[in-house]
mmCIF file of C-alpha atoms in Angstrom:
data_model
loop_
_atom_site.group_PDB
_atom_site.id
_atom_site.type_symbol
_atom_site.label_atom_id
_atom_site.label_comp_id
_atom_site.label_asym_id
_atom_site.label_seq_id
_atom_site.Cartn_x
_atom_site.Cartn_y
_atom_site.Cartn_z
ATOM 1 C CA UNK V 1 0.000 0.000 0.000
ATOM 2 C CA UNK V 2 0.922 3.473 -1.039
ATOM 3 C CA UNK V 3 0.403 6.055 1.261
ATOM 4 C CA UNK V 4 -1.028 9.251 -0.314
ATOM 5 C CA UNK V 5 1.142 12.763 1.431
ATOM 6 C CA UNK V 6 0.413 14.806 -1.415
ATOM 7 C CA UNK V 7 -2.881 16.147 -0.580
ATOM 8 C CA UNK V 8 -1.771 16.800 3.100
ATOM 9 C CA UNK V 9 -0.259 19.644 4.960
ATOM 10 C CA UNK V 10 2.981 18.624 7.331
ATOM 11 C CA UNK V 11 2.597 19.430 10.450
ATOM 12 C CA UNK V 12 6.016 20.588 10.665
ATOM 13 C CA UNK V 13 8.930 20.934 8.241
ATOM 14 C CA UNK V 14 13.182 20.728 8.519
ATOM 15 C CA UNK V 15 16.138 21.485 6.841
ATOM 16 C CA UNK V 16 15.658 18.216 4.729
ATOM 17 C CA UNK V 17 12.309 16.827 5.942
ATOM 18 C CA UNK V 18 8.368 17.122 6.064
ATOM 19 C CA UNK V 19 6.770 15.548 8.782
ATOM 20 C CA UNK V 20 2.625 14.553 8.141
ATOM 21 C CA UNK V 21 0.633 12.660 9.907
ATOM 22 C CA UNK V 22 -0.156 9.018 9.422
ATOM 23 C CA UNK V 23 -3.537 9.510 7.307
ATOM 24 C CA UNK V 24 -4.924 5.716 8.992
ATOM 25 C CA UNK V 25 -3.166 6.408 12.409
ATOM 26 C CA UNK V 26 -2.491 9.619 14.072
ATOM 27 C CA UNK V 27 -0.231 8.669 16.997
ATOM 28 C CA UNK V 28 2.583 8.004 14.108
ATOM 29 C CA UNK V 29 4.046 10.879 12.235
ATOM 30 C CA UNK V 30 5.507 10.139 8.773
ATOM 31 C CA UNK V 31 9.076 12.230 7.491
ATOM 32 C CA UNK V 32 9.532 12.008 3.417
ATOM 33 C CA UNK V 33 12.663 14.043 2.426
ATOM 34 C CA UNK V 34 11.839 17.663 0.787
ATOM 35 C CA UNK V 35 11.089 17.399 -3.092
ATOM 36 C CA UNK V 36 12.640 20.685 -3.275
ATOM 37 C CA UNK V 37 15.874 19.636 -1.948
ATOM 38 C CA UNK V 38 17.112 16.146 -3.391
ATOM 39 C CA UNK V 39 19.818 13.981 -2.090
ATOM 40 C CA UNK V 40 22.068 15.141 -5.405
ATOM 41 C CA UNK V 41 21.406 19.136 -3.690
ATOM 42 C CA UNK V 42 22.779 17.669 -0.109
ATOM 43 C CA UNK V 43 25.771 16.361 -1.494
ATOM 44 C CA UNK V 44 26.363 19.316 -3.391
ATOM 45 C CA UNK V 45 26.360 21.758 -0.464
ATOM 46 C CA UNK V 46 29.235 19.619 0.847
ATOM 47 C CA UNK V 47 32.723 20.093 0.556
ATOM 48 C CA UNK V 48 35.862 17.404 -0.691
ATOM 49 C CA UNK V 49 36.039 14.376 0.597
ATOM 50 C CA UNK V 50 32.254 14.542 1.917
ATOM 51 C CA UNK V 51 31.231 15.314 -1.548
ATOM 52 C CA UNK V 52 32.605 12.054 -2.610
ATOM 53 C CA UNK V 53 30.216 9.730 -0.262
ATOM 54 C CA UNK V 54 27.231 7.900 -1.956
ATOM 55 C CA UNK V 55 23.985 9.420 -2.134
ATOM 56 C CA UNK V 56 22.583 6.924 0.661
ATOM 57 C CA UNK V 57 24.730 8.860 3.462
ATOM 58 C CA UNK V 58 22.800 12.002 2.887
ATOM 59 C CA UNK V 59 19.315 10.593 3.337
ATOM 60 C CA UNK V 60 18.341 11.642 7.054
ATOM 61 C CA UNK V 61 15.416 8.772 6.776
ATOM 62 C CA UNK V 62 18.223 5.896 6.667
ATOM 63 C CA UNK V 63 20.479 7.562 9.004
ATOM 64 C CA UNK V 64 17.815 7.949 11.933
ATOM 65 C CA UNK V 65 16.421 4.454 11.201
ATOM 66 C CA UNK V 66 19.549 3.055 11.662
ATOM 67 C CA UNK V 67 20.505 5.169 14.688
ATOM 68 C CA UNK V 68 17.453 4.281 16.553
ATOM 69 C CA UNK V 69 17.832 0.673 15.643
ATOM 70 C CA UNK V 70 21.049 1.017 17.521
ATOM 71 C CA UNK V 71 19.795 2.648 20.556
ATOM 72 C CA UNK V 72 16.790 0.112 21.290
ATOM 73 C CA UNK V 73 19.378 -2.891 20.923
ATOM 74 C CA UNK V 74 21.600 -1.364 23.286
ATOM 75 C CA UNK V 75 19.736 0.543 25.772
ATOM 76 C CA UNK V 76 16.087 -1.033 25.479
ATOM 77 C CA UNK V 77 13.238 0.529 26.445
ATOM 78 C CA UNK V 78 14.414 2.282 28.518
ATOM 79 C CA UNK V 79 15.072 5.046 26.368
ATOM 80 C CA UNK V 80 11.924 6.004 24.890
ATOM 81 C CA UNK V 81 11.482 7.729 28.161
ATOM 82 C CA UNK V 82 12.720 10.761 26.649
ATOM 83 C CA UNK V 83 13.124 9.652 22.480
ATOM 84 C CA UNK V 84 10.300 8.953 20.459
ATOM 85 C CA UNK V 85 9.843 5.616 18.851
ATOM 86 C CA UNK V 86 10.787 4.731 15.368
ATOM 87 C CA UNK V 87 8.511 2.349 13.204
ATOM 88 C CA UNK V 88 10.413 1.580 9.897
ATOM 89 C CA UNK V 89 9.577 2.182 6.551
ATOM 90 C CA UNK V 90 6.369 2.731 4.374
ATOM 91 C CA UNK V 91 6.030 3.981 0.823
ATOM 92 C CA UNK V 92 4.263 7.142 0.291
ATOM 93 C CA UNK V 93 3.013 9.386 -2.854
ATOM 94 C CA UNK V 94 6.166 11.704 -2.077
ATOM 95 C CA UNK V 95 8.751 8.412 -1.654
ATOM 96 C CA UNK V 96 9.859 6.512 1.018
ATOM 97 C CA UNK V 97 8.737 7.589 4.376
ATOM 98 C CA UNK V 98 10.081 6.969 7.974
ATOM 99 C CA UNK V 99 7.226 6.404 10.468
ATOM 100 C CA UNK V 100 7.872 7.165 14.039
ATOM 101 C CA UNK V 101 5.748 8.211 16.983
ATOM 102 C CA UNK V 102 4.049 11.281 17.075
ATOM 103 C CA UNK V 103 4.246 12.791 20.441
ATOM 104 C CA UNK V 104 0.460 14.124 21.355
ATOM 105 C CA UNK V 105 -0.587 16.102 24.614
ATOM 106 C CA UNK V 106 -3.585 14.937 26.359
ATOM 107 C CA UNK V 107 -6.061 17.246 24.607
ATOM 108 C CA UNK V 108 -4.958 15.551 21.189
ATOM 109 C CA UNK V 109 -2.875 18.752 20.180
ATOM 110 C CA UNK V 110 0.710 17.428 18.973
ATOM 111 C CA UNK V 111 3.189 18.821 21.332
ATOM 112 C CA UNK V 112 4.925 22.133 21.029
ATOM 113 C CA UNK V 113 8.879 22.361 20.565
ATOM 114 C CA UNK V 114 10.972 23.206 23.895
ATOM 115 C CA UNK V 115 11.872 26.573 21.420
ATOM 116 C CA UNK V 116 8.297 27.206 21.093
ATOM 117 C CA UNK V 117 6.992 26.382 24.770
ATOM 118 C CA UNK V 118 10.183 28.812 25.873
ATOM 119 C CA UNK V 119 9.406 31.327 23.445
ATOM 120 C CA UNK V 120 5.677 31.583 24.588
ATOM 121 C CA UNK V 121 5.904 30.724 28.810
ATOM 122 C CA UNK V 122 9.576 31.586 29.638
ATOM 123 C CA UNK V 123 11.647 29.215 32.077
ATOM 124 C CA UNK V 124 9.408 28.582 34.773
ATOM 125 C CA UNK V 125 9.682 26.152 37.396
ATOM 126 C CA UNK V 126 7.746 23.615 36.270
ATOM 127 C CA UNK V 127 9.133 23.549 33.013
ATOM 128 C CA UNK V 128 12.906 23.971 34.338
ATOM 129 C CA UNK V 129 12.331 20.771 36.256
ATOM 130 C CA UNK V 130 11.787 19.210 33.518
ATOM 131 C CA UNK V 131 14.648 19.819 31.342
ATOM 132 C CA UNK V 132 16.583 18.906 34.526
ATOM 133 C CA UNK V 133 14.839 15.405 34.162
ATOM 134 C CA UNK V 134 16.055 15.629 30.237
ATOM 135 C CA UNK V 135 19.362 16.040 31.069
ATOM 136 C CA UNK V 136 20.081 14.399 33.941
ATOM 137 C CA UNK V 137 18.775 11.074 32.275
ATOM 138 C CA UNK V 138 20.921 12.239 29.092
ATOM 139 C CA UNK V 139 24.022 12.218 31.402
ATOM 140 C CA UNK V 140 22.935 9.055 33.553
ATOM 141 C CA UNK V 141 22.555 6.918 30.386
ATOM 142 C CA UNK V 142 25.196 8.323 28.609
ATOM 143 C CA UNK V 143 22.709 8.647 25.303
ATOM 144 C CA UNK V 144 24.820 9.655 22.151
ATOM 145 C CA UNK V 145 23.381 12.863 20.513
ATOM 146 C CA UNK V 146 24.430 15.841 17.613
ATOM 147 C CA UNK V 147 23.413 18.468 19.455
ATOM 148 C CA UNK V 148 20.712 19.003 21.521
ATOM 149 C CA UNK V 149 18.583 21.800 19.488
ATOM 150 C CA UNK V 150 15.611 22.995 20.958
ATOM 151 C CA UNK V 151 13.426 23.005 18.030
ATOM 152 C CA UNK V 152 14.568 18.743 18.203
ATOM 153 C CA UNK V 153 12.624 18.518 21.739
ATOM 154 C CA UNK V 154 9.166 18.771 22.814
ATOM 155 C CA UNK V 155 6.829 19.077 25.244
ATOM 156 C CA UNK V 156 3.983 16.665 25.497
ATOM 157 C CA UNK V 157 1.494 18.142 28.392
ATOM 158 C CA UNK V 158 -1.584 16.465 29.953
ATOM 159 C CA UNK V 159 -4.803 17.594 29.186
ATOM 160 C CA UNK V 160 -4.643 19.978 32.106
ATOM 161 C CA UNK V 161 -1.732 21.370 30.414
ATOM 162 C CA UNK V 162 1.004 20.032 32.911
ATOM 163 C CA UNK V 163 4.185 19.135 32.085
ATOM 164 C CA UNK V 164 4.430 15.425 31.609
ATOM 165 C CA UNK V 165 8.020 15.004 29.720
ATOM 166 C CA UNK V 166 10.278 16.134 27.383
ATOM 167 C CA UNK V 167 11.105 14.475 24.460
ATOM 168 C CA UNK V 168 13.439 14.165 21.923
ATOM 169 C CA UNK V 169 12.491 13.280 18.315
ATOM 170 C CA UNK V 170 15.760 14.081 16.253
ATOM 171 C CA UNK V 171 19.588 15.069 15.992
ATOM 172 C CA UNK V 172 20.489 10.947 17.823
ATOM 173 C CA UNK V 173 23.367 8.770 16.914
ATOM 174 C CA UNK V 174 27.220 9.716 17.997
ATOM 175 C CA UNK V 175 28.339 12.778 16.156
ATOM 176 C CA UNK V 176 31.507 11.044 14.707
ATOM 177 C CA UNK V 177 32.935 7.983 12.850
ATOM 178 C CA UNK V 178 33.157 6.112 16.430
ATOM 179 C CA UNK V 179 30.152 5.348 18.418
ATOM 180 C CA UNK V 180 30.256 7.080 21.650
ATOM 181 C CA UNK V 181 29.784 3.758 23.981
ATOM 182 C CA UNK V 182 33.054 2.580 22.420
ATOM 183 C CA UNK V 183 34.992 5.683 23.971
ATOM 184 C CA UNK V 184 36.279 5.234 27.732
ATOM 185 C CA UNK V 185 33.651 6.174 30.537
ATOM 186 C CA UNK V 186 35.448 10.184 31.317
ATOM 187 C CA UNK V 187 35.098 10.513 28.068
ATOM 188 C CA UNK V 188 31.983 9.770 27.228
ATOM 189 C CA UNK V 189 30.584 12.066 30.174
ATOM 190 C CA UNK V 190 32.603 15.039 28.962
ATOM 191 C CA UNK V 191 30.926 14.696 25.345
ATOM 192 C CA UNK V 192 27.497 14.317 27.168
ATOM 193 C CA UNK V 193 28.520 17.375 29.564
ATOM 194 C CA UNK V 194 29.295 19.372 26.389
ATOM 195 C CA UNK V 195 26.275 18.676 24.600
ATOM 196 C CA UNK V 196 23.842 19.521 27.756
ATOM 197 C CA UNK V 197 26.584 22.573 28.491
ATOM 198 C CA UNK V 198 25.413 23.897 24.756
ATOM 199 C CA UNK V 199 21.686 23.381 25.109
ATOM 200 C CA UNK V 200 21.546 25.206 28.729
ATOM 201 C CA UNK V 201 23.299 27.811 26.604
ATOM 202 C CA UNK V 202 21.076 27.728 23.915
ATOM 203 C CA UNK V 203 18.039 28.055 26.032
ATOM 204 C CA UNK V 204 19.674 31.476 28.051
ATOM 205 C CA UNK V 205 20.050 32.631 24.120
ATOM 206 C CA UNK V 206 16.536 32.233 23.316
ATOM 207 C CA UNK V 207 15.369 33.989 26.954
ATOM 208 C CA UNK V 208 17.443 36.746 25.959
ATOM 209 C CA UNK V 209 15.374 37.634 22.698
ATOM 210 C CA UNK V 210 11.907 36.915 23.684
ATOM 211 C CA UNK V 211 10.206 40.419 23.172
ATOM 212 C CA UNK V 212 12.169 41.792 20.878
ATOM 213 C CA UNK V 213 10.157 40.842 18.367
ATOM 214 C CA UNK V 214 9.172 38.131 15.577
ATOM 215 C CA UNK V 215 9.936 34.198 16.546
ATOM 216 C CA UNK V 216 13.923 33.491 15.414
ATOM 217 C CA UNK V 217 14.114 31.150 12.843
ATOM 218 C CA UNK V 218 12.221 28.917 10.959
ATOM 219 C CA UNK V 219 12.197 26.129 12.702
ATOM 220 C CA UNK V 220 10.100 25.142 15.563
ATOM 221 C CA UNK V 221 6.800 26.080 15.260
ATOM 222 C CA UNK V 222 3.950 23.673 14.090
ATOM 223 C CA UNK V 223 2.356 24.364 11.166
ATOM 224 C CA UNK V 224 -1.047 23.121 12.729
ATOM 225 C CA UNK V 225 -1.669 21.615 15.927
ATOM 226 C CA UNK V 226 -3.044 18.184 14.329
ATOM 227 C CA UNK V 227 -6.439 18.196 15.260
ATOM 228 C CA UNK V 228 -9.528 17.248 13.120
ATOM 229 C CA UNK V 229 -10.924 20.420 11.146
ATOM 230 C CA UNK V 230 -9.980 22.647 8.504
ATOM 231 C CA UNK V 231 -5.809 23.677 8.676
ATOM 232 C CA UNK V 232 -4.200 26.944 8.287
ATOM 233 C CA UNK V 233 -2.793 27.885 5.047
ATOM 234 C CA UNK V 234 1.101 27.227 5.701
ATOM 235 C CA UNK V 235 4.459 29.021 3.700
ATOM 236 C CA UNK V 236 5.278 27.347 0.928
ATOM 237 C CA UNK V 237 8.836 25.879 0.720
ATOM 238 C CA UNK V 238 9.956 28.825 -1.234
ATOM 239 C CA UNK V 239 8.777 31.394 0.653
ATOM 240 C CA UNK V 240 10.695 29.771 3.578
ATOM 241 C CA UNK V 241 13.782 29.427 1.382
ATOM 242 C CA UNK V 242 14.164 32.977 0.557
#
């Protein structure tokens, strides 16, 4: 079976990727790589020797399949207390897609980015508690990561709108050649230190602009919050581009 994307809107779009809801299931969110920006474009936009890889290392799909593969072999499930779940492959309208879990609050809306929920509330308490939950399990388990961008997180609330976790959902997978659990234990925790160092950073960057004016970048807001009913007219991809 073919899954037909064309005729929906994504619920939220990347540097690479389009994310839409499963049309027969909507606690899984399906990403399908950007028609506007092919795998030949990615490879491209690199320089020598990463211009010389195959086209398969620049597909994001593979990568995070393979990456969260990895981590549920090695740390169980343990770790889908703060990552979302990944669900393999399905063919879609708009090419292979990668089917993972959507993360929903309790009133059915899908759950606003960490960049968006800091943007709107600030750093209260509630909220600061919980990124100390995020990265205090980060550091405990040791769980390899790129950076941790705040447009990569959310934050799925109860129906009450309480804070019930944050969760990651992209940017997994050691950052280098070497998979992290293969480097000795210091070292390991000074690579985890580093990347929670840079997202504690990140968020005091993001405090510091709220009022000044429009929301920075173009990443981390949903284009619609994924309920039933008619959905906002969103940018298209070359408006965003320009």
């Amino acid at each position: 079976m073919i899954l037909e994307l064309t005729r929906e809107k994504p619920f939220a779009r990347g540097g690479n990727r389009l994310c839409f809801i499963h049309p027969e299931d909507p606690g899984c969110c399906v990403k399908v790589r950007r028609p506007d920006f092919t795998l030949e474009d990615r490879r491209r936009k690199k320089g020598f020797p990463k211009n010389l890889r195959p086209l398969s290392a620049f597909d994001d799909n593979l990568e995070e399949h393979g990456v969260m593969k990895s981590l549920e072999r090695y740390y169980g499930d343990t770790v889908f207390r703060h990552i979302s779940r990944c669900y393999g492959f399905v063919e879609t309208d708009l090419g292979k897609g990668l089917m993972s879990e959507l993360i929903r609050n309790g009133d059915g809306r899908i759950a606003a980015t960490l960049k968006k929920y800091l943007w709107d509330y600030g750093l209260g308490p509630e909220i600061e508690q919980k990124i100390k939950e995020l990265t205090d399990f980060w550091i405990h388990e040791r769980v390899p990561s790129r950076d941790l961008l705040l447009h990569n997180i959310v934050v799925q609330q109860d129906d009450k709108g309480a804070i019930l976790r944050l969760v990651v959902i992209d940017g997994l997978g050691s950052a280098g050649l070497l998979p992290l659990r293969f480097f000795p234990g210091f070292l390991q925790d000074r690579k985890i230190a580093g990347k929670v160092g840079n997202m504690q950073e990140r968020i005091q960057q993001l405090l510091s602009q709220r009022g000044e004016g429009a929301f920075p970048g173009c990443h981390g807001r949903l284009l619609h919050d994924g309920l039933p009913g008619p959905v906002p007219k969103t940018q298209s991809l070359s408006d965003e581009k320009s």
